[in-house]
Structure formats: C-alpha cells, structure tokens
C-alpha cells in the first residue's frame, strides 16, 4: 500500500472521527462541562476508535496488536499533553475562544500523528515496546 493511499485512508478516518468528537465536544461544553474535561474524555474515546480503524483499514497492519496499541497510546499521550497545554495557554491565559483553538489543534496534530503512525506505530519493522 502506498503512503498516499495510507494518508487518504487516515484522513477519512480522522475526519469522520474528529467531526463526531468535535460535535460531542461542543455539546458537552454547551451543557456546562469544562473544555479541558470534555477534551480529555473525548480524547480517550477517539484514541480507541481510531486505533481500530487505522490498524485494520488505513495501514492494514498485520503485526501484534498489543505493542502497536502501546505505541499508539504513547503518540496520543504526547498529542493529549500538547492539546491540554495549548488550551491552558491559549484559552485560559490568552482568552482565545476554545472552539477555535480546539479546531486548530485538531488540524495541526493530524500530520504529526500520521507520521508517527506510519513510521513507528504501524511500521511492519517496529520492534516490541521496551519492558513488554
């Protein structure tokens, strides 16, 4: 499978997932949940669902699922930290609208996460996670 077709499939999975997650984020924040809590809860949901779709469909990964899930979780933990800190800085400190900040974060993280998945998480040559 070419990198281009992997990227197209990754984008389809990401767009569908992020559209649903973003609508849920807006709904939860409109219902009174804080932006960081809403983002945190939905982030976990998004990670699990996209792992399944990206593993099977986007990257057609045939390797061991457990080490791949550990790598996937690591990538998304880094992404979560970046998003959380960005919300603290850009929303809490600078007063920017959380809706716009979260929308921009989703877009800017997409390339980083694709590259991490292609070359580390679902690489057919990825070794086991240390300590596993």
mmCIF file with all atom_site columns, C-alpha atoms in Angstrom:
data_model
loop_
_atom_site.group_PDB
_atom_site.id
_atom_site.type_symbol
_atom_site.label_atom_id
_atom_site.label_alt_id
_atom_site.label_comp_id
_atom_site.label_asym_id
_atom_site.label_entity_id
_atom_site.label_seq_id
_atom_site.pdbx_PDB_ins_code
_atom_site.Cartn_x
_atom_site.Cartn_y
_atom_site.Cartn_z
_atom_site.occupancy
_atom_site.B_iso_or_equiv
_atom_site.pdbx_formal_charge
_atom_site.auth_seq_id
_atom_site.auth_comp_id
_atom_site.auth_asym_id
_atom_site.auth_atom_id
_atom_site.pdbx_PDB_model_num
ATOM 1   C CA . UNK A 1 1   ? 0.000   0.000  0.000  1.00 0.00 ? 1   UNK A CA 1
ATOM 2   C CA . UNK A 1 2   ? 1.401   3.404  -0.927 1.00 0.00 ? 2   UNK A CA 1
ATOM 3   C CA . UNK A 1 3   ? 1.945   6.220  1.539  1.00 0.00 ? 3   UNK A CA 1
ATOM 4   C CA . UNK A 1 4   ? -0.591  8.261  -0.431 1.00 0.00 ? 4   UNK A CA 1
ATOM 5   C CA . UNK A 1 5   ? -3.362  5.687  -0.049 1.00 0.00 ? 5   UNK A CA 1
ATOM 6   C CA . UNK A 1 6   ? -2.500  5.275  3.636  1.00 0.00 ? 6   UNK A CA 1
ATOM 7   C CA . UNK A 1 7   ? -2.702  9.020  4.103  1.00 0.00 ? 7   UNK A CA 1
ATOM 8   C CA . UNK A 1 8   ? -6.048  9.235  2.290  1.00 0.00 ? 8   UNK A CA 1
ATOM 9   C CA . UNK A 1 9   ? -7.491  6.468  4.461  1.00 0.00 ? 9   UNK A CA 1
ATOM 10  C CA . UNK A 1 10  ? -6.014  8.076  7.583  1.00 0.00 ? 10  UNK A CA 1
ATOM 11  C CA . UNK A 1 11  ? -7.628  11.386 6.605  1.00 0.00 ? 11  UNK A CA 1
ATOM 12  C CA . UNK A 1 12  ? -11.030 9.724  6.073  1.00 0.00 ? 12  UNK A CA 1
ATOM 13  C CA . UNK A 1 13  ? -10.823 8.016  9.481  1.00 0.00 ? 13  UNK A CA 1
ATOM 14  C CA . UNK A 1 14  ? -9.590  11.225 11.104 1.00 0.00 ? 14  UNK A CA 1
ATOM 15  C CA . UNK A 1 15  ? -12.204 13.479 9.520  1.00 0.00 ? 15  UNK A CA 1
ATOM 16  C CA . UNK A 1 16  ? -15.068 11.198 10.447 1.00 0.00 ? 16  UNK A CA 1
ATOM 17  C CA . UNK A 1 17  ? -13.789 10.642 13.974 1.00 0.00 ? 17  UNK A CA 1
ATOM 18  C CA . UNK A 1 18  ? -12.898 14.266 14.624 1.00 0.00 ? 18  UNK A CA 1
ATOM 19  C CA . UNK A 1 19  ? -16.200 15.526 13.239 1.00 0.00 ? 19  UNK A CA 1
ATOM 20  C CA . UNK A 1 20  ? -18.091 13.320 15.675 1.00 0.00 ? 20  UNK A CA 1
ATOM 21  C CA . UNK A 1 21  ? -15.716 14.152 18.538 1.00 0.00 ? 21  UNK A CA 1
ATOM 22  C CA . UNK A 1 22  ? -15.870 17.899 17.827 1.00 0.00 ? 22  UNK A CA 1
ATOM 23  C CA . UNK A 1 23  ? -19.676 17.921 17.782 1.00 0.00 ? 23  UNK A CA 1
ATOM 24  C CA . UNK A 1 24  ? -19.669 15.957 21.050 1.00 0.00 ? 24  UNK A CA 1
ATOM 25  C CA . UNK A 1 25  ? -17.117 18.433 22.466 1.00 0.00 ? 25  UNK A CA 1
ATOM 26  C CA . UNK A 1 26  ? -19.327 21.389 21.547 1.00 0.00 ? 26  UNK A CA 1
ATOM 27  C CA . UNK A 1 27  ? -22.374 19.650 23.012 1.00 0.00 ? 27  UNK A CA 1
ATOM 28  C CA . UNK A 1 28  ? -20.625 18.778 26.282 1.00 0.00 ? 28  UNK A CA 1
ATOM 29  C CA . UNK A 1 29  ? -19.240 22.296 26.710 1.00 0.00 ? 29  UNK A CA 1
ATOM 30  C CA . UNK A 1 30  ? -22.667 23.795 25.919 1.00 0.00 ? 30  UNK A CA 1
ATOM 31  C CA . UNK A 1 31  ? -24.111 21.558 28.644 1.00 0.00 ? 31  UNK A CA 1
ATOM 32  C CA . UNK A 1 32  ? -21.661 23.073 31.116 1.00 0.00 ? 32  UNK A CA 1
ATOM 33  C CA . UNK A 1 33  ? -18.691 20.724 31.069 1.00 0.00 ? 33  UNK A CA 1
ATOM 34  C CA . UNK A 1 34  ? -15.337 22.487 31.121 1.00 0.00 ? 34  UNK A CA 1
ATOM 35  C CA . UNK A 1 35  ? -13.335 22.489 27.883 1.00 0.00 ? 35  UNK A CA 1
ATOM 36  C CA . UNK A 1 36  ? -10.376 20.542 29.299 1.00 0.00 ? 36  UNK A CA 1
ATOM 37  C CA . UNK A 1 37  ? -12.559 17.849 30.876 1.00 0.00 ? 37  UNK A CA 1
ATOM 38  C CA . UNK A 1 38  ? -14.615 17.469 27.692 1.00 0.00 ? 38  UNK A CA 1
ATOM 39  C CA . UNK A 1 39  ? -11.447 17.256 25.607 1.00 0.00 ? 39  UNK A CA 1
ATOM 40  C CA . UNK A 1 40  ? -9.959  14.694 27.998 1.00 0.00 ? 40  UNK A CA 1
ATOM 41  C CA . UNK A 1 41  ? -12.942 12.361 27.957 1.00 0.00 ? 41  UNK A CA 1
ATOM 42  C CA . UNK A 1 42  ? -13.448 12.550 24.224 1.00 0.00 ? 42  UNK A CA 1
ATOM 43  C CA . UNK A 1 43  ? -9.755  12.141 23.554 1.00 0.00 ? 43  UNK A CA 1
ATOM 44  C CA . UNK A 1 44  ? -9.818  8.689  25.137 1.00 0.00 ? 44  UNK A CA 1
ATOM 45  C CA . UNK A 1 45  ? -12.850 7.668  23.089 1.00 0.00 ? 45  UNK A CA 1
ATOM 46  C CA . UNK A 1 46  ? -11.227 8.938  19.907 1.00 0.00 ? 46  UNK A CA 1
ATOM 47  C CA . UNK A 1 47  ? -7.944  7.132  20.539 1.00 0.00 ? 47  UNK A CA 1
ATOM 48  C CA . UNK A 1 48  ? -9.603  3.756  20.970 1.00 0.00 ? 48  UNK A CA 1
ATOM 49  C CA . UNK A 1 49  ? -11.900 4.019  17.979 1.00 0.00 ? 49  UNK A CA 1
ATOM 50  C CA . UNK A 1 50  ? -9.270  5.353  15.596 1.00 0.00 ? 50  UNK A CA 1
ATOM 51  C CA . UNK A 1 51  ? -6.775  2.681  16.659 1.00 0.00 ? 51  UNK A CA 1
ATOM 52  C CA . UNK A 1 52  ? -9.130  0.011  15.398 1.00 0.00 ? 52  UNK A CA 1
ATOM 53  C CA . UNK A 1 53  ? -9.879  1.750  12.097 1.00 0.00 ? 53  UNK A CA 1
ATOM 54  C CA . UNK A 1 54  ? -6.307  2.831  11.410 1.00 0.00 ? 54  UNK A CA 1
ATOM 55  C CA . UNK A 1 55  ? -4.831  -0.556 12.291 1.00 0.00 ? 55  UNK A CA 1
ATOM 56  C CA . UNK A 1 56  ? -7.183  -2.535 10.075 1.00 0.00 ? 56  UNK A CA 1
ATOM 57  C CA . UNK A 1 57  ? -8.068  -0.127 7.280  1.00 0.00 ? 57  UNK A CA 1
ATOM 58  C CA . UNK A 1 58  ? -5.649  2.804  6.971  1.00 0.00 ? 58  UNK A CA 1
ATOM 59  C CA . UNK A 1 59  ? -2.383  0.937  7.479  1.00 0.00 ? 59  UNK A CA 1
ATOM 60  C CA . UNK A 1 60  ? -3.545  -2.693 7.120  1.00 0.00 ? 60  UNK A CA 1
ATOM 61  C CA . UNK A 1 61  ? -1.217  -3.586 9.968  1.00 0.00 ? 61  UNK A CA 1
ATOM 62  C CA . UNK A 1 62  ? -0.698  -7.318 10.436 1.00 0.00 ? 62  UNK A CA 1
ATOM 63  C CA . UNK A 1 63  ? 1.675   -7.130 13.401 1.00 0.00 ? 63  UNK A CA 1
ATOM 64  C CA . UNK A 1 64  ? 0.977   -7.747 17.062 1.00 0.00 ? 64  UNK A CA 1
ATOM 65  C CA . UNK A 1 65  ? -1.840  -5.571 18.355 1.00 0.00 ? 65  UNK A CA 1
ATOM 66  C CA . UNK A 1 66  ? -0.654  -5.093 21.941 1.00 0.00 ? 66  UNK A CA 1
ATOM 67  C CA . UNK A 1 67  ? 2.714   -3.458 21.175 1.00 0.00 ? 67  UNK A CA 1
ATOM 68  C CA . UNK A 1 68  ? 1.069   -1.385 18.429 1.00 0.00 ? 68  UNK A CA 1
ATOM 69  C CA . UNK A 1 69  ? -1.588  -0.207 20.882 1.00 0.00 ? 69  UNK A CA 1
ATOM 70  C CA . UNK A 1 70  ? 1.136   0.758  23.383 1.00 0.00 ? 70  UNK A CA 1
ATOM 71  C CA . UNK A 1 71  ? 2.933   2.790  20.703 1.00 0.00 ? 71  UNK A CA 1
ATOM 72  C CA . UNK A 1 72  ? -0.387  4.296  19.580 1.00 0.00 ? 72  UNK A CA 1
ATOM 73  C CA . UNK A 1 73  ? -1.247  5.280  23.150 1.00 0.00 ? 73  UNK A CA 1
ATOM 74  C CA . UNK A 1 74  ? 2.197   6.868  23.546 1.00 0.00 ? 74  UNK A CA 1
ATOM 75  C CA . UNK A 1 75  ? 1.729   9.001  20.427 1.00 0.00 ? 75  UNK A CA 1
ATOM 76  C CA . UNK A 1 76  ? -1.699  10.085 21.570 1.00 0.00 ? 76  UNK A CA 1
ATOM 77  C CA . UNK A 1 77  ? -0.475  10.781 25.125 1.00 0.00 ? 77  UNK A CA 1
ATOM 78  C CA . UNK A 1 78  ? 2.039   13.227 23.659 1.00 0.00 ? 78  UNK A CA 1
ATOM 79  C CA . UNK A 1 79  ? -0.727  14.707 21.499 1.00 0.00 ? 79  UNK A CA 1
ATOM 80  C CA . UNK A 1 80  ? -3.001  14.985 24.533 1.00 0.00 ? 80  UNK A CA 1
ATOM 81  C CA . UNK A 1 81  ? -0.334  16.815 26.511 1.00 0.00 ? 81  UNK A CA 1
ATOM 82  C CA . UNK A 1 82  ? 0.223   19.261 23.665 1.00 0.00 ? 82  UNK A CA 1
ATOM 83  C CA . UNK A 1 83  ? -3.513  19.910 23.357 1.00 0.00 ? 83  UNK A CA 1
ATOM 84  C CA . UNK A 1 84  ? -4.020  20.284 27.105 1.00 0.00 ? 84  UNK A CA 1
ATOM 85  C CA . UNK A 1 85  ? -1.141  22.742 27.431 1.00 0.00 ? 85  UNK A CA 1
ATOM 86  C CA . UNK A 1 86  ? -2.327  24.660 24.375 1.00 0.00 ? 86  UNK A CA 1
ATOM 87  C CA . UNK A 1 87  ? -5.809  25.010 25.898 1.00 0.00 ? 87  UNK A CA 1
ATOM 88  C CA . UNK A 1 88  ? -4.257  26.244 29.148 1.00 0.00 ? 88  UNK A CA 1
ATOM 89  C CA . UNK A 1 89  ? -2.075  28.778 27.356 1.00 0.00 ? 89  UNK A CA 1
ATOM 90  C CA . UNK A 1 90  ? -4.313  29.934 24.525 1.00 0.00 ? 90  UNK A CA 1
ATOM 91  C CA . UNK A 1 91  ? -7.710  29.756 26.244 1.00 0.00 ? 91  UNK A CA 1
ATOM 92  C CA . UNK A 1 92  ? -7.066  30.179 29.965 1.00 0.00 ? 92  UNK A CA 1
ATOM 93  C CA . UNK A 1 93  ? -4.199  32.668 29.745 1.00 0.00 ? 93  UNK A CA 1
ATOM 94  C CA . UNK A 1 94  ? -4.695  34.448 26.428 1.00 0.00 ? 94  UNK A CA 1
ATOM 95  C CA . UNK A 1 95  ? -8.501  34.335 26.350 1.00 0.00 ? 95  UNK A CA 1
ATOM 96  C CA . UNK A 1 96  ? -8.889  32.927 22.845 1.00 0.00 ? 96  UNK A CA 1
ATOM 97  C CA . UNK A 1 97  ? -12.175 31.130 22.065 1.00 0.00 ? 97  UNK A CA 1
ATOM 98  C CA . UNK A 1 98  ? -11.838 27.445 22.962 1.00 0.00 ? 98  UNK A CA 1
ATOM 99  C CA . UNK A 1 99  ? -13.888 26.405 19.912 1.00 0.00 ? 99  UNK A CA 1
ATOM 100 C CA . UNK A 1 100 ? -11.330 27.909 17.523 1.00 0.00 ? 100 UNK A CA 1
ATOM 101 C CA . UNK A 1 101 ? -8.315  26.720 19.482 1.00 0.00 ? 101 UNK A CA 1
ATOM 102 C CA . UNK A 1 102 ? -9.593  23.134 19.587 1.00 0.00 ? 102 UNK A CA 1
ATOM 103 C CA . UNK A 1 103 ? -10.449 23.200 15.892 1.00 0.00 ? 103 UNK A CA 1
ATOM 104 C CA . UNK A 1 104 ? -6.948  24.419 15.024 1.00 0.00 ? 104 UNK A CA 1
ATOM 105 C CA . UNK A 1 105 ? -5.306  21.842 17.296 1.00 0.00 ? 105 UNK A CA 1
ATOM 106 C CA . UNK A 1 106 ? -7.152  19.006 15.589 1.00 0.00 ? 106 UNK A CA 1
ATOM 107 C CA . UNK A 1 107 ? -5.827  20.118 12.220 1.00 0.00 ? 107 UNK A CA 1
ATOM 108 C CA . UNK A 1 108 ? -2.247  20.788 13.306 1.00 0.00 ? 108 UNK A CA 1
ATOM 109 C CA . UNK A 1 109 ? -1.864  17.477 15.133 1.00 0.00 ? 109 UNK A CA 1
ATOM 110 C CA . UNK A 1 110 ? -3.071  15.434 12.150 1.00 0.00 ? 110 UNK A CA 1
ATOM 111 C CA . UNK A 1 111 ? 0.230   15.439 10.266 1.00 0.00 ? 111 UNK A CA 1
ATOM 112 C CA . UNK A 1 112 ? 2.326   14.664 13.349 1.00 0.00 ? 112 UNK A CA 1
ATOM 113 C CA . UNK A 1 113 ? 0.095   11.733 14.271 1.00 0.00 ? 113 UNK A CA 1
ATOM 114 C CA . UNK A 1 114 ? 0.014   10.353 10.707 1.00 0.00 ? 114 UNK A CA 1
ATOM 115 C CA . UNK A 1 115 ? 3.800   10.351 10.505 1.00 0.00 ? 115 UNK A CA 1
ATOM 116 C CA . UNK A 1 116 ? 4.103   8.717  13.921 1.00 0.00 ? 116 UNK A CA 1
ATOM 117 C CA . UNK A 1 117 ? 1.626   6.016  12.930 1.00 0.00 ? 117 UNK A CA 1
ATOM 118 C CA . UNK A 1 118 ? 3.223   5.356  9.558  1.00 0.00 ? 118 UNK A CA 1
ATOM 119 C CA . UNK A 1 119 ? 6.824   5.197  10.725 1.00 0.00 ? 119 UNK A CA 1
ATOM 120 C CA . UNK A 1 120 ? 6.511   3.923  14.285 1.00 0.00 ? 120 UNK A CA 1
ATOM 121 C CA . UNK A 1 121 ? 3.107   2.679  15.444 1.00 0.00 ? 121 UNK A CA 1
ATOM 122 C CA . UNK A 1 122 ? 2.145   0.579  12.416 1.00 0.00 ? 122 UNK A CA 1
ATOM 123 C CA . UNK A 1 123 ? 5.559   0.110  10.861 1.00 0.00 ? 123 UNK A CA 1
ATOM 124 C CA . UNK A 1 124 ? 5.985   -3.514 9.880  1.00 0.00 ? 124 UNK A CA 1
ATOM 125 C CA . UNK A 1 125 ? 9.520   -3.263 11.279 1.00 0.00 ? 125 UNK A CA 1
ATOM 126 C CA . UNK A 1 126 ? 8.570   -1.832 14.698 1.00 0.00 ? 126 UNK A CA 1
ATOM 127 C CA . UNK A 1 127 ? 10.084  -3.802 17.494 1.00 0.00 ? 127 UNK A CA 1
ATOM 128 C CA . UNK A 1 128 ? 8.472   -4.525 20.841 1.00 0.00 ? 128 UNK A CA 1
ATOM 129 C CA . UNK A 1 129 ? 7.856   -1.754 23.309 1.00 0.00 ? 129 UNK A CA 1
ATOM 130 C CA . UNK A 1 130 ? 10.634  -1.709 25.935 1.00 0.00 ? 130 UNK A CA 1
ATOM 131 C CA . UNK A 1 131 ? 9.597   -3.574 29.067 1.00 0.00 ? 131 UNK A CA 1
ATOM 132 C CA . UNK A 1 132 ? 6.902   -5.642 27.345 1.00 0.00 ? 132 UNK A CA 1
#
